[in-house]
Amino acid sequence: MNMAASKPRRRSVQLERVDIRLERVESVAPDATVRHVDQLDSETLEAVYAALSADRSVPAAGTGLEPGEVIVFTDYFRVERA
């Protein structure tokens, strides 16, 4: 049996960049994931602060934030896709 060696193939994959924004909410659904600001790691806290202080979206990569979860800061903020 003759088995030819194959060369490894390289594939380029472009990942979709996902931005998130924080939206102030008056109430929280009973089944929502809720995290308090003091539970966030430093990178996530910086992203939350940047989003709130500049009222802008931020890249989701590296934050650990998921759309639909709620962050408790001075008010309740739901994470949304931008």
PDB file of C-alpha atoms in Angstrom:
ATOM      1  CA  MET A   1       0.000   0.000   0.000  1.00  0.00           C
ATOM      2  CA  ASN A   2       1.430   3.340  -1.033  1.00  0.00           C
ATOM      3  CA  MET A   3       0.514   6.202   1.291  1.00  0.00           C
ATOM      4  CA  ALA A   4       1.623   9.590   0.092  1.00  0.00           C
ATOM      5  CA  ALA A   5       2.485  12.109   2.738  1.00  0.00           C
ATOM      6  CA  SER A   6       0.272  15.123   2.595  1.00  0.00           C
ATOM      7  CA  LYS A   7       1.404  18.625   3.276  1.00  0.00           C
ATOM      8  CA  PRO A   8      -0.368  20.457   6.057  1.00  0.00           C
ATOM      9  CA  ARG A   9      -2.805  23.012   4.742  1.00  0.00           C
ATOM     10  CA  ARG A  10      -3.026  26.456   6.221  1.00  0.00           C
ATOM     11  CA  ARG A  11      -6.386  28.069   6.473  1.00  0.00           C
ATOM     12  CA  SER A  12      -7.065  31.644   7.267  1.00  0.00           C
ATOM     13  CA  VAL A  13     -10.103  32.244   9.396  1.00  0.00           C
ATOM     14  CA  GLN A  14     -11.434  35.697  10.063  1.00  0.00           C
ATOM     15  CA  LEU A  15     -13.271  35.955  13.341  1.00  0.00           C
ATOM     16  CA  GLU A  16     -16.254  38.222  13.599  1.00  0.00           C
ATOM     17  CA  ARG A  17     -15.621  41.221  15.829  1.00  0.00           C
ATOM     18  CA  VAL A  18     -18.431  41.623  18.285  1.00  0.00           C
ATOM     19  CA  ASP A  19     -18.989  44.916  20.042  1.00  0.00           C
ATOM     20  CA  ILE A  20     -21.160  45.309  23.101  1.00  0.00           C
ATOM     21  CA  ARG A  21     -22.836  48.234  24.764  1.00  0.00           C
ATOM     22  CA  LEU A  22     -24.365  48.672  28.184  1.00  0.00           C
ATOM     23  CA  GLU A  23     -27.992  49.702  28.392  1.00  0.00           C
ATOM     24  CA  ARG A  24     -29.491  51.030  31.622  1.00  0.00           C
ATOM     25  CA  VAL A  25     -32.506  48.963  32.667  1.00  0.00           C
ATOM     26  CA  GLU A  26     -35.156  49.578  35.323  1.00  0.00           C
ATOM     27  CA  SER A  27     -35.807  45.936  36.157  1.00  0.00           C
ATOM     28  CA  VAL A  28     -34.059  42.595  35.839  1.00  0.00           C
ATOM     29  CA  ALA A  29     -35.640  39.376  34.598  1.00  0.00           C
ATOM     30  CA  PRO A  30     -35.697  36.623  37.238  1.00  0.00           C
ATOM     31  CA  ASP A  31     -33.648  34.304  35.006  1.00  0.00           C
ATOM     32  CA  ALA A  32     -30.996  36.907  34.046  1.00  0.00           C
ATOM     33  CA  THR A  33     -27.348  36.365  34.902  1.00  0.00           C
ATOM     34  CA  VAL A  34     -26.390  39.194  37.272  1.00  0.00           C
ATOM     35  CA  ARG A  35     -22.840  40.152  38.238  1.00  0.00           C
ATOM     36  CA  HIS A  36     -21.819  42.910  40.589  1.00  0.00           C
ATOM     37  CA  VAL A  37     -19.107  45.288  39.436  1.00  0.00           C
ATOM     38  CA  ASP A  38     -16.767  44.054  42.199  1.00  0.00           C
ATOM     39  CA  GLN A  39     -16.923  40.544  40.692  1.00  0.00           C
ATOM     40  CA  LEU A  40     -15.399  41.657  37.382  1.00  0.00           C
ATOM     41  CA  ASP A  41     -11.739  41.133  36.529  1.00  0.00           C
ATOM     42  CA  SER A  42      -9.663  44.238  35.775  1.00  0.00           C
ATOM     43  CA  GLU A  43      -9.969  44.002  31.950  1.00  0.00           C
ATOM     44  CA  THR A  44     -13.735  43.624  32.145  1.00  0.00           C
ATOM     45  CA  LEU A  45     -14.039  46.447  34.665  1.00  0.00           C
ATOM     46  CA  GLU A  46     -12.023  48.739  32.373  1.00  0.00           C
ATOM     47  CA  ALA A  47     -14.304  47.880  29.442  1.00  0.00           C
ATOM     48  CA  VAL A  48     -17.424  48.550  31.546  1.00  0.00           C
ATOM     49  CA  TYR A  49     -16.014  51.877  32.720  1.00  0.00           C
ATOM     50  CA  ALA A  50     -15.044  52.880  29.149  1.00  0.00           C
ATOM     51  CA  ALA A  51     -18.497  51.996  27.831  1.00  0.00           C
ATOM     52  CA  LEU A  52     -20.288  53.917  30.565  1.00  0.00           C
ATOM     53  CA  SER A  53     -18.048  56.982  30.760  1.00  0.00           C
ATOM     54  CA  ALA A  54     -17.985  57.561  26.992  1.00  0.00           C
ATOM     55  CA  ASP A  55     -21.479  56.167  26.284  1.00  0.00           C
ATOM     56  CA  ARG A  56     -20.081  53.978  23.520  1.00  0.00           C
ATOM     57  CA  SER A  57     -19.728  50.355  22.532  1.00  0.00           C
ATOM     58  CA  VAL A  58     -16.581  48.371  23.304  1.00  0.00           C
ATOM     59  CA  PRO A  59     -15.116  45.156  21.840  1.00  0.00           C
ATOM     60  CA  ALA A  60     -16.455  42.069  23.617  1.00  0.00           C
ATOM     61  CA  ALA A  61     -13.203  40.163  23.177  1.00  0.00           C
ATOM     62  CA  GLY A  62     -11.357  39.776  26.440  1.00  0.00           C
ATOM     63  CA  THR A  63     -14.171  41.110  28.608  1.00  0.00           C
ATOM     64  CA  GLY A  64     -16.034  37.943  29.522  1.00  0.00           C
ATOM     65  CA  LEU A  65     -19.300  39.837  29.077  1.00  0.00           C
ATOM     66  CA  GLU A  66     -22.172  38.047  27.392  1.00  0.00           C
ATOM     67  CA  PRO A  67     -25.196  39.665  25.753  1.00  0.00           C
ATOM     68  CA  GLY A  68     -28.174  39.533  28.093  1.00  0.00           C
ATOM     69  CA  GLU A  69     -26.300  39.460  31.382  1.00  0.00           C
ATOM     70  CA  VAL A  70     -26.782  42.318  33.816  1.00  0.00           C
ATOM     71  CA  ILE A  71     -24.015  44.267  35.541  1.00  0.00           C
ATOM     72  CA  VAL A  72     -24.859  45.982  38.832  1.00  0.00           C
ATOM     73  CA  PHE A  73     -22.949  49.231  39.215  1.00  0.00           C
ATOM     74  CA  THR A  74     -24.695  52.411  40.366  1.00  0.00           C
ATOM     75  CA  ASP A  75     -27.696  51.149  38.374  1.00  0.00           C
ATOM     76  CA  TYR A  76     -28.495  47.984  36.474  1.00  0.00           C
ATOM     77  CA  PHE A  77     -26.913  47.734  33.007  1.00  0.00           C
ATOM     78  CA  ARG A  78     -27.765  44.969  30.532  1.00  0.00           C
ATOM     79  CA  VAL A  79     -25.053  43.908  28.079  1.00  0.00           C
ATOM     80  CA  GLU A  80     -26.287  44.184  24.493  1.00  0.00           C
ATOM     81  CA  ARG A  81     -24.699  43.609  21.108  1.00  0.00           C
ATOM     82  CA  ALA A  82     -23.829  46.966  19.571  1.00  0.00           C
TER      83      ALA A  82
END
